[in-house]
Coordinates of C-alpha atoms in Angstrom, one line a residue:
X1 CA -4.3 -48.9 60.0
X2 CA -1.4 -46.3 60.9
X3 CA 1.2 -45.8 59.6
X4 CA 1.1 -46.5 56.0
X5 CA 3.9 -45.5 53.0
X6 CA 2.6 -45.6 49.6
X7 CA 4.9 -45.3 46.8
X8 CA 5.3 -45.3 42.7
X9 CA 8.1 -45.5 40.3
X10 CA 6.1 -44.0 37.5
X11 CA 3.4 -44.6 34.7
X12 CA 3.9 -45.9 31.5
X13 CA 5.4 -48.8 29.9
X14 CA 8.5 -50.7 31.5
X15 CA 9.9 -52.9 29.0
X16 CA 10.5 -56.4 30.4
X17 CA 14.4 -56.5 31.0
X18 CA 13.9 -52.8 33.4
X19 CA 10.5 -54.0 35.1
X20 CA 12.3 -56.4 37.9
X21 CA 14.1 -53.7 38.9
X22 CA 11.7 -51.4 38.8
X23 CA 9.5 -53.5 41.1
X24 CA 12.3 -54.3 43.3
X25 CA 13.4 -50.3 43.3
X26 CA 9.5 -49.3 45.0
X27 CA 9.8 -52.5 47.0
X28 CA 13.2 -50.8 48.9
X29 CA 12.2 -47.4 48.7
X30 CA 9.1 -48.0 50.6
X31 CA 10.4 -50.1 53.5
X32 CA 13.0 -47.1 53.7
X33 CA 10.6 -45.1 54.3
X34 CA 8.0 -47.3 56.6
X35 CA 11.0 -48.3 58.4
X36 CA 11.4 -43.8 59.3
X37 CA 7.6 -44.6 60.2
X38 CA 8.1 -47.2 62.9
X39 CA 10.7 -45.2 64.5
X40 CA 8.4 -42.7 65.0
X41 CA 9.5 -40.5 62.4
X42 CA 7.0 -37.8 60.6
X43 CA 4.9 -38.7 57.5
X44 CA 7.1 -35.9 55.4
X45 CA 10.3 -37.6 56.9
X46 CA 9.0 -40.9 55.1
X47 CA 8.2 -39.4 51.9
X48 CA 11.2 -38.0 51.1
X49 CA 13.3 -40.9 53.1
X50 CA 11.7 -43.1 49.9
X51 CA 11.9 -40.4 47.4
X52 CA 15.5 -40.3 47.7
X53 CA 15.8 -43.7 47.4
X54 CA 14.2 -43.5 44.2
X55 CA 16.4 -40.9 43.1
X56 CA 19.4 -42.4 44.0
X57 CA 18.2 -45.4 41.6
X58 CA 19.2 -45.5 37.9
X59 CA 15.8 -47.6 37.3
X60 CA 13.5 -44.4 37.6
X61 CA 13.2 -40.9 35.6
X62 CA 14.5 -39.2 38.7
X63 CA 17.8 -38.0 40.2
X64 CA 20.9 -40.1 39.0
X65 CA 18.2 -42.3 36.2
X66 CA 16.7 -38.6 34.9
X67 CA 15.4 -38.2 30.8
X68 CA 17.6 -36.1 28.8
X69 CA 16.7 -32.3 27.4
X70 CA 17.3 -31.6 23.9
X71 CA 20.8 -30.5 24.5
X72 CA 21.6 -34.2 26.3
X73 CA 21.1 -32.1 29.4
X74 CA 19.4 -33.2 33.1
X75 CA 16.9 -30.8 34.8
X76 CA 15.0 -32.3 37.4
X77 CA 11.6 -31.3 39.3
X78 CA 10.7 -31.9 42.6
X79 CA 7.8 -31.0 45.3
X80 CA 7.6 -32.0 48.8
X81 CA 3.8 -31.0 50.6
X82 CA 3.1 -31.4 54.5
X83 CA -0.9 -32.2 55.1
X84 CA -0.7 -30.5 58.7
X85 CA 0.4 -27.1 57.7
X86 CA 0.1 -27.2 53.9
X87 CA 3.8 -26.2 53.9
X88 CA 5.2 -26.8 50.6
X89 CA 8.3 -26.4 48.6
X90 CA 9.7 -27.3 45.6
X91 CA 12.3 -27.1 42.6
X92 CA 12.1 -26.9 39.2
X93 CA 14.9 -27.0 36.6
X94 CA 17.9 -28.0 38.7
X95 CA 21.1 -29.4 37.8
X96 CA 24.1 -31.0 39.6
X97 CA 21.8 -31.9 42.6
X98 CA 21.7 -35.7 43.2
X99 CA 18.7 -35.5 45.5
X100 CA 16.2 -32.6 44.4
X101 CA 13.5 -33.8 46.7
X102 CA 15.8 -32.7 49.7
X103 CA 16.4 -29.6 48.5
X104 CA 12.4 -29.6 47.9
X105 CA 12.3 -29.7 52.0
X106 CA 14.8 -27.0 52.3
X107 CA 12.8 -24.8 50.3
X108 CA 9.7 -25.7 52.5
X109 CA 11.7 -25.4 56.2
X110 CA 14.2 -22.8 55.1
X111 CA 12.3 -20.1 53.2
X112 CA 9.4 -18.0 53.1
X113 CA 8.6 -19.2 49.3
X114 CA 6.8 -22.5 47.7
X115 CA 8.9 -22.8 45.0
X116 CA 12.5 -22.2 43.7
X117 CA 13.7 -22.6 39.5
X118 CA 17.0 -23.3 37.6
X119 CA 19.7 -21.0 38.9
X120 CA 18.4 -19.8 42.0
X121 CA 17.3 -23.4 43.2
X122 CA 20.9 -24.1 42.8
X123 CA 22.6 -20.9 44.6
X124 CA 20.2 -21.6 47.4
X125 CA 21.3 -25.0 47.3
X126 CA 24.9 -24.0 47.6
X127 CA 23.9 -21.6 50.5
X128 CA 22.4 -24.4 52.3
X129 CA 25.6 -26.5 51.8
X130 CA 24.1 -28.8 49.4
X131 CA 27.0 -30.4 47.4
X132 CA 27.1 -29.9 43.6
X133 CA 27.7 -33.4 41.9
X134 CA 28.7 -33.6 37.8
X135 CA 25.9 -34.3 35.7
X136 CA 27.8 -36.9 34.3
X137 CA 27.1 -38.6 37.6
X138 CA 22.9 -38.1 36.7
X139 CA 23.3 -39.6 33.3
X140 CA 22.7 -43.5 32.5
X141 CA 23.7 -45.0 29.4
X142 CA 20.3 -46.1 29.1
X143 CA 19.2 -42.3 29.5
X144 CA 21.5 -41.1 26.9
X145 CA 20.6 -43.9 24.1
X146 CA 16.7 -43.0 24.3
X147 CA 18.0 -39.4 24.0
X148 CA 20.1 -40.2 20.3
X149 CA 17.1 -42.2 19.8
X150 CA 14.6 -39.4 19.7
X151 CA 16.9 -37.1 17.9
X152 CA 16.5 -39.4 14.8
X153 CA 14.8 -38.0 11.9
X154 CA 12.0 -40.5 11.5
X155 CA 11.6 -40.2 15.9
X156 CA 8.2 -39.9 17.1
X157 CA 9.3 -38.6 20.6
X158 CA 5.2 -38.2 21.5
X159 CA 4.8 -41.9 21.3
X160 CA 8.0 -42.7 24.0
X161 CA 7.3 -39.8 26.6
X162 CA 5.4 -41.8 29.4
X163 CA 7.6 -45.5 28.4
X164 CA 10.4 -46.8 30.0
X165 CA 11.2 -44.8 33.1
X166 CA 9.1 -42.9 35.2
X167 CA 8.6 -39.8 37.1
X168 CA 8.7 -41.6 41.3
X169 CA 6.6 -40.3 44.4
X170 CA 5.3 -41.0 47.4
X171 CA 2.5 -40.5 50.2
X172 CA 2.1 -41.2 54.0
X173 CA 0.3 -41.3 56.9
X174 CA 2.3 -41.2 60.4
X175 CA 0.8 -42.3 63.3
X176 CA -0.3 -39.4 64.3
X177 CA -2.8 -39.3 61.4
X178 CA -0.8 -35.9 59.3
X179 CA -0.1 -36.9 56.0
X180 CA 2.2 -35.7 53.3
X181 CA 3.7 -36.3 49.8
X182 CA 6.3 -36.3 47.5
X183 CA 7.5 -36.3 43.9
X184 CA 10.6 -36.2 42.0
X185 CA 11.1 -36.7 38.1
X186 CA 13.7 -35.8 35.2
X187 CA 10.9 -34.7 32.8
X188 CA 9.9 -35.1 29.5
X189 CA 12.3 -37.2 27.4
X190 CA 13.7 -34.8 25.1
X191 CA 11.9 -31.8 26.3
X192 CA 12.9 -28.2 25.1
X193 CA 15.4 -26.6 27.8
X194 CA 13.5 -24.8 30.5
X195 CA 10.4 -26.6 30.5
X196 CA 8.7 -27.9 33.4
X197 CA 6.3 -30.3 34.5
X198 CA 3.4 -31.1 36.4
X199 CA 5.8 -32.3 39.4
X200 CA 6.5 -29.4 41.3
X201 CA 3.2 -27.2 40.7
X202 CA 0.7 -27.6 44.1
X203 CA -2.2 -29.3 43.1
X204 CA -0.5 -31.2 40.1
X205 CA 2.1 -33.2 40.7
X206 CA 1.4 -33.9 44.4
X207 CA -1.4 -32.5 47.2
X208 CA -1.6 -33.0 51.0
X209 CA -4.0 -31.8 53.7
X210 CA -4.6 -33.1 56.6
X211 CA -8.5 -32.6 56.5
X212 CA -8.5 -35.0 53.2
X213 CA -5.5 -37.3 52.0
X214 CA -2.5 -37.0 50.3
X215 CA -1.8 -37.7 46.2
X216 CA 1.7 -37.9 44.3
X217 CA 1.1 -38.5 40.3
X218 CA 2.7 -39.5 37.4
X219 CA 2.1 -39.2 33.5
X220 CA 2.3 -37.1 30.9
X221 CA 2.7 -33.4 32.9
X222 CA 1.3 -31.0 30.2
X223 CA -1.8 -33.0 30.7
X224 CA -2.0 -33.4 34.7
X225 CA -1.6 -29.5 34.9
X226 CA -4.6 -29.5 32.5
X227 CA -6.9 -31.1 35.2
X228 CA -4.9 -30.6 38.5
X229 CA -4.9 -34.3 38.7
X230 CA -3.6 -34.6 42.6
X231 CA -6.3 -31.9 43.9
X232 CA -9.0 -33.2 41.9
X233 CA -8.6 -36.5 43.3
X234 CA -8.8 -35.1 46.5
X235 CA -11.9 -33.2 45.5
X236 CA -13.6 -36.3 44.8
X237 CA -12.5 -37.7 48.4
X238 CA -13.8 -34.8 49.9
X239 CA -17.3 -35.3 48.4
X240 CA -17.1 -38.7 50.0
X241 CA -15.3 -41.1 47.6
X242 CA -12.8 -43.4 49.0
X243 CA -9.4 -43.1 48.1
X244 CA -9.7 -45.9 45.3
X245 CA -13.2 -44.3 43.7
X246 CA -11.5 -40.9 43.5
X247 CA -7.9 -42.1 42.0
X248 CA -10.0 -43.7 39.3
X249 CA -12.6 -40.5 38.9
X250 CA -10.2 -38.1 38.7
X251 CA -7.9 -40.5 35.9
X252 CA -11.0 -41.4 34.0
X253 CA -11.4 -37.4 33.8
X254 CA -8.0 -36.5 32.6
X255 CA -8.6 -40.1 30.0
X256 CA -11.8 -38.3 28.6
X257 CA -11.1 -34.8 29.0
X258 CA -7.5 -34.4 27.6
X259 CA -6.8 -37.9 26.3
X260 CA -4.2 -39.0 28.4
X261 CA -3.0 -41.7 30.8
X262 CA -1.6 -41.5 34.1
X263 CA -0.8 -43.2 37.8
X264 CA -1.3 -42.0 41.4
X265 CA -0.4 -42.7 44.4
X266 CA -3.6 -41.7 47.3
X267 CA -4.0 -42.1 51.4
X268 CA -6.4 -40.7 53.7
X269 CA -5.8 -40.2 56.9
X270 CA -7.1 -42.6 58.7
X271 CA -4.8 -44.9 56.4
X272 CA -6.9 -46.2 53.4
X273 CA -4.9 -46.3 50.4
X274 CA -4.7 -46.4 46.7
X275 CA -2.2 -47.4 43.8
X276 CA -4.3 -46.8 40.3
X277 CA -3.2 -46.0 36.7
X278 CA -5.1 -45.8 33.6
X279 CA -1.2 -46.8 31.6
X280 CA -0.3 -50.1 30.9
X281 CA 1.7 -50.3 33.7
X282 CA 2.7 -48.3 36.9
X283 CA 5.2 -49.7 39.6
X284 CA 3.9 -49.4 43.0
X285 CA 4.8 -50.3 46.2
X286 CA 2.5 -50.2 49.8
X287 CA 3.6 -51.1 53.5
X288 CA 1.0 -51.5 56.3
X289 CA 0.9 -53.7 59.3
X290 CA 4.4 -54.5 58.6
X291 CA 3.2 -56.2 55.4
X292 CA 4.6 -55.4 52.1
X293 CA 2.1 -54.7 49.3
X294 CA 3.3 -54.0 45.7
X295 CA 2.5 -54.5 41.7
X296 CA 3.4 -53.8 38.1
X297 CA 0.4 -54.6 35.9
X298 CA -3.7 -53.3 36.6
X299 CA -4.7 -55.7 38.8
X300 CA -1.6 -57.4 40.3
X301 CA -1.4 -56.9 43.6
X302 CA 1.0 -59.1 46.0
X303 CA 1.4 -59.3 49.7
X304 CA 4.4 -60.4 52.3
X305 CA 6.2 -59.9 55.2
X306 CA 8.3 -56.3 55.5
X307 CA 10.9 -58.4 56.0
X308 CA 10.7 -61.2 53.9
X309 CA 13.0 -60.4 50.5
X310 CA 11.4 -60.1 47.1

């Protein structure tokens, strides 16, 4: 069953001209990050290995693809969690970093805190040598034409937040059986300055302990803080559910509870694993047994070789 990557490019809807390359975006990302797997690598290694590659993707709200702010502005989120010590780090409201889950790890190896906001994340980035890019460099054309979209009098900003682009993340189990996660996203599309997400809060945007499984989600994040999505699902698992049962349970709970939809992204350690959203659609991407899993819609789900191209 070991090892396994498990990764998603967010929750929502993907209009049809963005959804190849969305599918073809989780497809790399996760055999970048089974391939740090079958070298041996660490399940944390593999998780941020395939979150970068997401970030570095103009296809997902993340890194260089990230929403804009109300000023036309980036600020990204990111957590990294390690199931074997329950080390975590994580950044909020960054800028001019082209890879926040990275500096999510640094947080988590280099410091004696969880997690690290807006002008402090970046002087400690600087202090770890972290390059600065523009954040002309983080803006798509697409990103800045939903942005003058929603600025529109007659907007309804509500309707778009989870559509289009999505928050990405990942999970893993190495072959030693420790698992961990990771999530990066750009926010809420048009969001007030300073806010933050579910993504980097412990519990919300991503959970991993060793003694349970691992969860990275996406959705709307007002509402996955509202039922700590990731640690309720991992609740559920630890009252006996598989991974599948409790990525549905704890969805159907934030559904009824706070009317909203969502996606995660669930393993346990000994290598069961889950892709389940309650949106219309989620990209998702699995690799096991050197076999490449992956879908877009509920239900699809399609196998090949690692190796074989899409």
């Amino acid at each position: 069953m070991l090892p396994v990557v498990v990764v998603h490019g967010g929750a929502g809807h993907i209009p049809k001209e963005r959804s190849e390359k969305s599918t073809e975006g989780v497809c790399s990302a996760v055999r970048a990050g089974y391939a740090v797997l079958k070298r041996g690598g660490s399940s944390i290694d593999a998780v941020v290995e395939a979150v970068a590659q997401l970030e570095n993707n103009p296809a997902f709200n993340a890194g260089c693809g990230s929403v804009l702010n109300m000023k036309g502005e980036v600020e990204m989120d990111a957590i990294v969690m390690d199931g074997k010590t329950l080390g975590s780090g994580a950044v909020s409201a960054v800028r001019n970093i082209a890879n926040p889950v990275c500096l999510a790890r640094l947080v988590m190896d280099k410091t004696s805190h969880t997690c690290l906001t807006a002008e402090g994340a970046n002087k400690f980035a600087q202090s770890m040598g972290v390059p600065e890019v523009p954040m002309e460099s983080l803006i798509t054309e697409y990103a800045r034409m939903r942005w003058r979209k929603n600025l529109a009098a007659d907007a309804k900003p509500v309707e778009c937040q989870m559509g289009k682009m999505g928050t990405v993340g990942a999970v893993a189990v190495d072959s030693e059986g420790n698992v961990a996660c990771a999530t990066s996203t750009g926010g809420m599309l048009n969001k007030m300055e300073g806010r933050v997400g579910d993504t980097p809060c412990i519990g919300s945007g991503g959970y991993a302990d060793n003694q349970t499984g691992a969860v990275s989600t996406t959705g709307h994040g007002e509402a996955i803080m509202k039922v700590t999505l990731a640690r309720l699902i991992l609740f559920h698992m630890e009252q006996g559910q598989s991974a599948e049962a409790a990525s549905d349970l704890g969805l159907a709970y934030m559904k009824s509870r706070v009317e909203a939809l969502g996606g995660v992204v669930t393993v346990d350690p000994q290598g069961h694993w889950a892709a389940r959203f309650s949106s219309k659609q989620m990209s998702w991407a699995a690799a096991q047994k050197d076999t490449l899993h992956y879908g877009l819609y509920t239900g699809e789900h399609f196998t090949q070789s690692i190796d074989e191209p899409l």
